[in-house]
CSV table of N, CA and C and ligand atoms in Angstrom, one decimal:
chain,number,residue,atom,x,y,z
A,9,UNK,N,-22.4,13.3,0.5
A,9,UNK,CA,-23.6,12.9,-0.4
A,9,UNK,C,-24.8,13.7,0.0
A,10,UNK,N,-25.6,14.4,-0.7
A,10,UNK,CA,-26.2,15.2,-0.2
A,10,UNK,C,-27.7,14.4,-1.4
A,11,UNK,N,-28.8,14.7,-0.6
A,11,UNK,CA,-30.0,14.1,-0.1
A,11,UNK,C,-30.8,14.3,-2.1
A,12,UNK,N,-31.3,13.4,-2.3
A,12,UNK,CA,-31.9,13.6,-3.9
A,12,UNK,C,-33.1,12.9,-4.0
A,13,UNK,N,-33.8,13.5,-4.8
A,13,UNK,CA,-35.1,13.6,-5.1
A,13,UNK,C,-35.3,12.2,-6.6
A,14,UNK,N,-35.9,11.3,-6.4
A,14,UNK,CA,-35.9,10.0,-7.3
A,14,UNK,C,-37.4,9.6,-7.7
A,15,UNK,N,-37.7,9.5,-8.7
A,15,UNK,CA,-39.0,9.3,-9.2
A,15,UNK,C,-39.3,8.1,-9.6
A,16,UNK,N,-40.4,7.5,-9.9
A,16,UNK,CA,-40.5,6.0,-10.5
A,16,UNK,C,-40.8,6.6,-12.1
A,17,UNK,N,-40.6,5.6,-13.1
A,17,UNK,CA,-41.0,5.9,-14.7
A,17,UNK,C,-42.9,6.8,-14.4
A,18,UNK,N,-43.4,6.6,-13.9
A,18,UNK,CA,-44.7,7.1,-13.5
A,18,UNK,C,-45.1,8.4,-12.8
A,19,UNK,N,-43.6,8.6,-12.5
A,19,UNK,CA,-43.4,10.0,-11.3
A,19,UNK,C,-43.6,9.4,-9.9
A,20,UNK,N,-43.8,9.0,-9.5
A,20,UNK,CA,-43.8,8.4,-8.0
A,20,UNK,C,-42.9,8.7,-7.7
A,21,UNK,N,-42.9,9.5,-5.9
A,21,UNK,CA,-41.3,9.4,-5.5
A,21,UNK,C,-40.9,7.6,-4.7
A,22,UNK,N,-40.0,7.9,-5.0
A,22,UNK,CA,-39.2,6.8,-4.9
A,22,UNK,C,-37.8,6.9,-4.5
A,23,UNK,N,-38.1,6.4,-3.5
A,23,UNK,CA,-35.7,5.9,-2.1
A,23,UNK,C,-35.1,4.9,-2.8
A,24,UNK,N,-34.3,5.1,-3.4
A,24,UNK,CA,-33.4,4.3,-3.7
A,24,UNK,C,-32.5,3.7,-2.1
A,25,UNK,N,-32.4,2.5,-1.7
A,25,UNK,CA,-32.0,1.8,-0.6
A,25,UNK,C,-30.5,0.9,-1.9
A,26,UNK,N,-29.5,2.0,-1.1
A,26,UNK,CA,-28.4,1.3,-1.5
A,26,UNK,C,-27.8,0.1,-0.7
A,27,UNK,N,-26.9,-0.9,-1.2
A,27,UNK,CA,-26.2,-1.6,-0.3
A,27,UNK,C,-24.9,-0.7,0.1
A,28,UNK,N,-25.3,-1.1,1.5
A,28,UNK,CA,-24.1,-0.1,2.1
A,28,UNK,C,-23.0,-1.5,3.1
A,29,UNK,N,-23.4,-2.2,3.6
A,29,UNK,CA,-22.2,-3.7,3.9
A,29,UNK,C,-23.4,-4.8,4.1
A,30,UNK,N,-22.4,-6.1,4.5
A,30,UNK,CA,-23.0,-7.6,4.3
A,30,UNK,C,-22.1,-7.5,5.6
A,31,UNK,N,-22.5,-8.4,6.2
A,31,UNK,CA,-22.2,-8.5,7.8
A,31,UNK,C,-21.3,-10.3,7.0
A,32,UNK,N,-20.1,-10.6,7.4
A,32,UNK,CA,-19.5,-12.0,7.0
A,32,UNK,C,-19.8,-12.7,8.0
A,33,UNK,N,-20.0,-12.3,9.3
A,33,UNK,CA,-20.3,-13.8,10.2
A,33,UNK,C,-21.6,-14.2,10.5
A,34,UNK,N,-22.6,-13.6,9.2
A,34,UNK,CA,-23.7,-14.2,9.2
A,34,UNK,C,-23.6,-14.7,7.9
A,35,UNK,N,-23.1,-14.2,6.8
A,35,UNK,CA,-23.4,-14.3,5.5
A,35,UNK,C,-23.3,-15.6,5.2
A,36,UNK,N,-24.0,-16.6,4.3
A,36,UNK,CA,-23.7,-18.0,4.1
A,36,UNK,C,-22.9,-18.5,2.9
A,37,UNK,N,-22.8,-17.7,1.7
A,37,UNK,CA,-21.8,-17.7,1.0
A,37,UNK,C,-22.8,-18.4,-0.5
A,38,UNK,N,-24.4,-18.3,-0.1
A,38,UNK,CA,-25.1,-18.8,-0.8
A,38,UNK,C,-24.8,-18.3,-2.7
A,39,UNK,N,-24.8,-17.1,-2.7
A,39,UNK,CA,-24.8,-16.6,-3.9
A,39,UNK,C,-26.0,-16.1,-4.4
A,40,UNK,N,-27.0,-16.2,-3.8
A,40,UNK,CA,-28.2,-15.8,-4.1
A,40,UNK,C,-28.4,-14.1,-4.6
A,41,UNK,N,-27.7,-13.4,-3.7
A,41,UNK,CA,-27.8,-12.0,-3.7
A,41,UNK,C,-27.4,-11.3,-5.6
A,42,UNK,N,-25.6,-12.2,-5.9
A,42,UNK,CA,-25.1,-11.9,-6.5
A,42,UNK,C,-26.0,-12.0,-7.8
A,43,UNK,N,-26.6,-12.7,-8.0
A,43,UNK,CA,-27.3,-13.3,-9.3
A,43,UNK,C,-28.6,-12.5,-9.7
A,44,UNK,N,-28.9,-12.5,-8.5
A,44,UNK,CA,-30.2,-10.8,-9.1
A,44,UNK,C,-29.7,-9.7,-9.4
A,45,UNK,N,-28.2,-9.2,-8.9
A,45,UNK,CA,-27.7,-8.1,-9.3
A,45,UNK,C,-27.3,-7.8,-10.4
A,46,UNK,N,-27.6,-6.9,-11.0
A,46,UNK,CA,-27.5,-6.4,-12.4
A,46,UNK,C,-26.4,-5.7,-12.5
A,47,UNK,N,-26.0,-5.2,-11.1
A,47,UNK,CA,-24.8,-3.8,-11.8
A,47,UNK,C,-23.5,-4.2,-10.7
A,48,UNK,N,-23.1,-5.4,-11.2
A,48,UNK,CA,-21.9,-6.1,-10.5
A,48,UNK,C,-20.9,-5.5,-9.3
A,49,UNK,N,-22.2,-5.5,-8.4
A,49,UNK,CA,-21.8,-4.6,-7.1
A,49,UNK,C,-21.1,-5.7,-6.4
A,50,UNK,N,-21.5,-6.7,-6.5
A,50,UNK,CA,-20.8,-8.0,-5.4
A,50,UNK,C,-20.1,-8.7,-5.8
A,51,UNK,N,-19.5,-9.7,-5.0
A,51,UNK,CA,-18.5,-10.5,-5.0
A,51,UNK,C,-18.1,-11.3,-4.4
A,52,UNK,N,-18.3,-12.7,-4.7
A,52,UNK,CA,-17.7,-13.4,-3.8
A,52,UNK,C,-16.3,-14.1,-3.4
A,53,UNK,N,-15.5,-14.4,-2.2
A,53,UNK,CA,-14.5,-14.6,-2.0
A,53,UNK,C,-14.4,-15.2,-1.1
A,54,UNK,N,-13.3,-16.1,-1.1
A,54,UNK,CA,-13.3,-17.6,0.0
A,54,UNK,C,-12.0,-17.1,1.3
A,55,UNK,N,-12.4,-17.1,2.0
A,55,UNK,CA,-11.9,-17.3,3.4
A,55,UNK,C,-11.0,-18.7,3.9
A,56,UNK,N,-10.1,-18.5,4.8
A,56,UNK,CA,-9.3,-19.8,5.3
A,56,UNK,C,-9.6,-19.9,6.6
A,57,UNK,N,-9.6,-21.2,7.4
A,57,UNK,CA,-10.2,-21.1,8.8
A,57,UNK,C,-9.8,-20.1,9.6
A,58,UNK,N,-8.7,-19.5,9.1
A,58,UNK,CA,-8.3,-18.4,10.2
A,58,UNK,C,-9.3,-17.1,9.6
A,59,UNK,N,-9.6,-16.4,8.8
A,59,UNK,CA,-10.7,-15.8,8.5
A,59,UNK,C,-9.9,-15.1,7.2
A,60,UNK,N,-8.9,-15.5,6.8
A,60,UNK,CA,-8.0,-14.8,5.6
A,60,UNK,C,-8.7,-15.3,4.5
A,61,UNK,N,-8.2,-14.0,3.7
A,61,UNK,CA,-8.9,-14.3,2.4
A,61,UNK,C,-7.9,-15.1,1.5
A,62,UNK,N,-8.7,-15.8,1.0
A,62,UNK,CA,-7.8,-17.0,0.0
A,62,UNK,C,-8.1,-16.9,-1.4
A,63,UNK,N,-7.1,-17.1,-2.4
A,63,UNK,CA,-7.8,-18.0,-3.7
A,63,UNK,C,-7.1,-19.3,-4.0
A,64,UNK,N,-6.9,-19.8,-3.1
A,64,UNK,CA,-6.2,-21.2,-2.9
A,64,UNK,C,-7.8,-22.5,-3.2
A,65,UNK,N,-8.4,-22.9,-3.7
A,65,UNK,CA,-9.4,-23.2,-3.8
A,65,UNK,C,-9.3,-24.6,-2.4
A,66,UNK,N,-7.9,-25.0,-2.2
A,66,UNK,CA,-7.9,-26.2,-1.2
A,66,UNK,C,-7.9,-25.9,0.2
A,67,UNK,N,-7.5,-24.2,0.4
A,67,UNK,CA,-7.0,-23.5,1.7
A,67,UNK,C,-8.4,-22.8,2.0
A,68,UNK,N,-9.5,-23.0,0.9
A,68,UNK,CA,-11.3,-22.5,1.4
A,68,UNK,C,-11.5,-23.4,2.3
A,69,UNK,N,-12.3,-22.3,3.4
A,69,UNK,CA,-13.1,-23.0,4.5
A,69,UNK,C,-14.9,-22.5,4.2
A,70,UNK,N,-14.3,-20.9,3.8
A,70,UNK,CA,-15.9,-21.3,3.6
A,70,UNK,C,-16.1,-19.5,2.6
A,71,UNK,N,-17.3,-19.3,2.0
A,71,UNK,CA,-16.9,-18.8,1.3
A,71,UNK,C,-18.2,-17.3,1.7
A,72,UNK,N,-17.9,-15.9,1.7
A,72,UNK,CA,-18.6,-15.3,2.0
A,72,UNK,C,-18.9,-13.8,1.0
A,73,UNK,N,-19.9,-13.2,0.4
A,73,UNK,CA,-20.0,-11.9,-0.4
A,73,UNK,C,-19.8,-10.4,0.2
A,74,UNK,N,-19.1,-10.3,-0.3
A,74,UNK,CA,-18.5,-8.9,-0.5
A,74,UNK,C,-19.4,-7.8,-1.3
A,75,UNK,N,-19.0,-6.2,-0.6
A,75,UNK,CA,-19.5,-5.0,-1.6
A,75,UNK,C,-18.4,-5.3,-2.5
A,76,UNK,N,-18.0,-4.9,-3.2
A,76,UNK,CA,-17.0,-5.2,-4.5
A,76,UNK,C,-16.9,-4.0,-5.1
A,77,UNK,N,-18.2,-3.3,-5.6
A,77,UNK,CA,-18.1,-2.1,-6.5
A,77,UNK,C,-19.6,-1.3,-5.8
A,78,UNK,N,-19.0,-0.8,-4.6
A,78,UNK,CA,-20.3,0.1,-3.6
A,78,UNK,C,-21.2,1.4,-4.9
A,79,UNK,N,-20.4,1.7,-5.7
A,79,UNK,CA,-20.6,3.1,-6.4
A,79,UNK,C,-21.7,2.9,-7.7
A,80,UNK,N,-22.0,1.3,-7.5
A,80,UNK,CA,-22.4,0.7,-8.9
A,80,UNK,C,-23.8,0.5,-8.6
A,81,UNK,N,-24.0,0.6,-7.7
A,81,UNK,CA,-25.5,0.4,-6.9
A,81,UNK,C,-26.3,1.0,-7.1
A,82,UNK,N,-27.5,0.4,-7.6
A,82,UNK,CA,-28.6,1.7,-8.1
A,82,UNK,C,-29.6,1.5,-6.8
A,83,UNK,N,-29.5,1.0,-6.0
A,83,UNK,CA,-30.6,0.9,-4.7
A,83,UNK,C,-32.0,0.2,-4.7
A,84,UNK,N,-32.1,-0.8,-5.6
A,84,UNK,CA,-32.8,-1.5,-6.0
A,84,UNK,C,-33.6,-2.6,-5.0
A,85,UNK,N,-32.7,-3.1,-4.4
A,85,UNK,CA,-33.1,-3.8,-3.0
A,85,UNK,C,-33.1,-5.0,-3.3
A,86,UNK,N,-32.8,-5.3,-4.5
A,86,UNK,CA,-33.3,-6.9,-4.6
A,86,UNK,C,-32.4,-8.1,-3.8
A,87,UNK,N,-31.4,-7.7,-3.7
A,87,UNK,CA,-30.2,-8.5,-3.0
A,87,UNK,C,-31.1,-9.3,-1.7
A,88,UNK,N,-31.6,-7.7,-1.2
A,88,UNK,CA,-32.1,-8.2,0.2
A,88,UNK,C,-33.4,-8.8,0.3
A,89,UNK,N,-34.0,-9.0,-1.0
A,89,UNK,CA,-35.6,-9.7,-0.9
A,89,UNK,C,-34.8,-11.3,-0.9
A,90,UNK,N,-34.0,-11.7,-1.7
A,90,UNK,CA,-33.5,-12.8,-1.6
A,90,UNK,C,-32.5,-13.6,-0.8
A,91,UNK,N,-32.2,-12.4,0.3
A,91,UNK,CA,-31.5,-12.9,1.3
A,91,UNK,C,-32.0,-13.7,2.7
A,92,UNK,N,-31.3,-15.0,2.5
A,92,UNK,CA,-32.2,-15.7,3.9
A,92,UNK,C,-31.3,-15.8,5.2
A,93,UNK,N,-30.7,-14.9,5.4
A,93,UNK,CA,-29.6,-14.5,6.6
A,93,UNK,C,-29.8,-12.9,6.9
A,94,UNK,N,-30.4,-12.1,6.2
A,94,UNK,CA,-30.6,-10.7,6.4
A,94,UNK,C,-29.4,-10.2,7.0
A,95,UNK,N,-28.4,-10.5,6.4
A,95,UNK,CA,-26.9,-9.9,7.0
A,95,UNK,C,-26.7,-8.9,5.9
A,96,UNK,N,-27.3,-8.3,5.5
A,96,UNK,CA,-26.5,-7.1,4.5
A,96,UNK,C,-27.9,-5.8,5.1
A,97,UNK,N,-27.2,-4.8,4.9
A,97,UNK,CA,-27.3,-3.5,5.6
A,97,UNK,C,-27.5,-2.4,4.3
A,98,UNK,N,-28.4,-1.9,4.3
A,98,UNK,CA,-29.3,-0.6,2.9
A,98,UNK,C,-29.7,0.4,3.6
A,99,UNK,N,-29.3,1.4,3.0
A,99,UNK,CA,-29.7,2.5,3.4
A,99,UNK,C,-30.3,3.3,1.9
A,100,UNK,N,-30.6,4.1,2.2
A,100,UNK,CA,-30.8,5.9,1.6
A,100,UNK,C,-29.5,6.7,1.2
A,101,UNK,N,-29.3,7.8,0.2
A,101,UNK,CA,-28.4,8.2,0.2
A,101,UNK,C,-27.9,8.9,1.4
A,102,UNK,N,-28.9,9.6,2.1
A,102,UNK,CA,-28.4,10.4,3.5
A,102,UNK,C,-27.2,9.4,3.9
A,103,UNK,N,-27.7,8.1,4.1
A,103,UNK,CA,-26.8,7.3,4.8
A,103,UNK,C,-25.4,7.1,4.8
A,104,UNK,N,-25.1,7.2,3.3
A,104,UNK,CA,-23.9,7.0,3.1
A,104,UNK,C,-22.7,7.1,3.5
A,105,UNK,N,-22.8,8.5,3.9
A,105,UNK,CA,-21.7,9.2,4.3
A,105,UNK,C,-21.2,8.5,5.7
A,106,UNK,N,-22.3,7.9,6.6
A,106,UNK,CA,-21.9,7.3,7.9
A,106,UNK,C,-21.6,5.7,7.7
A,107,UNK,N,-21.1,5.3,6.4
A,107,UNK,CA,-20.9,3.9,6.8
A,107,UNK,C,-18.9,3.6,6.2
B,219,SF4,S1,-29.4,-2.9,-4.2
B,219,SF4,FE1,-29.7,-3.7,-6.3
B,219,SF4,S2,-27.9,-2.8,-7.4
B,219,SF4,FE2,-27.5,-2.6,-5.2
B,219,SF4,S3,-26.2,-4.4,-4.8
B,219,SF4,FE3,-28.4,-5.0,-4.3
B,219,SF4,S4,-29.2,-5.9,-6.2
B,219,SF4,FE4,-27.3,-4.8,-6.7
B,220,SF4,S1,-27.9,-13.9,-0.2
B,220,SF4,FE1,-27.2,-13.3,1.9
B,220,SF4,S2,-26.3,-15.1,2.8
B,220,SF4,FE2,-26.4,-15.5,0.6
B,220,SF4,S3,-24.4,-14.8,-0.2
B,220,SF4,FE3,-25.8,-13.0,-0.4
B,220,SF4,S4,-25.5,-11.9,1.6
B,220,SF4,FE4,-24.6,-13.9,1.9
């Protein structure tokens, strides 16, 4: 991923801060993140006490968000203004390549 030049509608430069992961053993499983997102990067999915992923809706212990569609991300940041666990991780494009 090599390094790009982003402007605002006004010319402003401007970093797009992609979502690059969500840390699960902080995440609360609120939903908050998913609902401001526009470009159906997330996803949520329920876990079993053992930490397996389920769609058994009786075998949920608890339920945690997922990247889903990493490529769909416009870097917008909003996820993370409404996040009250700060478990998800943004970068820059430089970043990318190291996650
Ligand atoms: S940064 Fe924006 S586009 Fe990317 S996952 Fe968060 S809300 Fe969606
Ligand atoms: S807002 Fe934060 S805690 Fe809530 S589901 Fe999204 S990543 Fe998890």
């Amino acid at each position: 991923m090599t390094d790009r030049n982003f402007v605002t509608r006004g010319g402003t430069p401007w970093t797009p801060v992609y979502l690059l992961k969500i840390d699960p053993e902080n995440c609360l499983g609120c939903g908050r993140c998913v609902k401001v997102c526009g470009r159906n990067v997330l996803k949520m999915i329920g876990l079993t006490e053992d930490g397996d992923i389920c769609e058994e809706e009786g075998d949920i212990e608890r339920y945690i968000m997922t990247v889903a569609d990493a490529n769909d991300c416009i870097g917008c940041g909003a996820c993370a203004r409404v996040c009250a666990k700060s478990c998800q991780t943004h970068g820059p494009a430089p970043e990318l390549a190291a996650v």
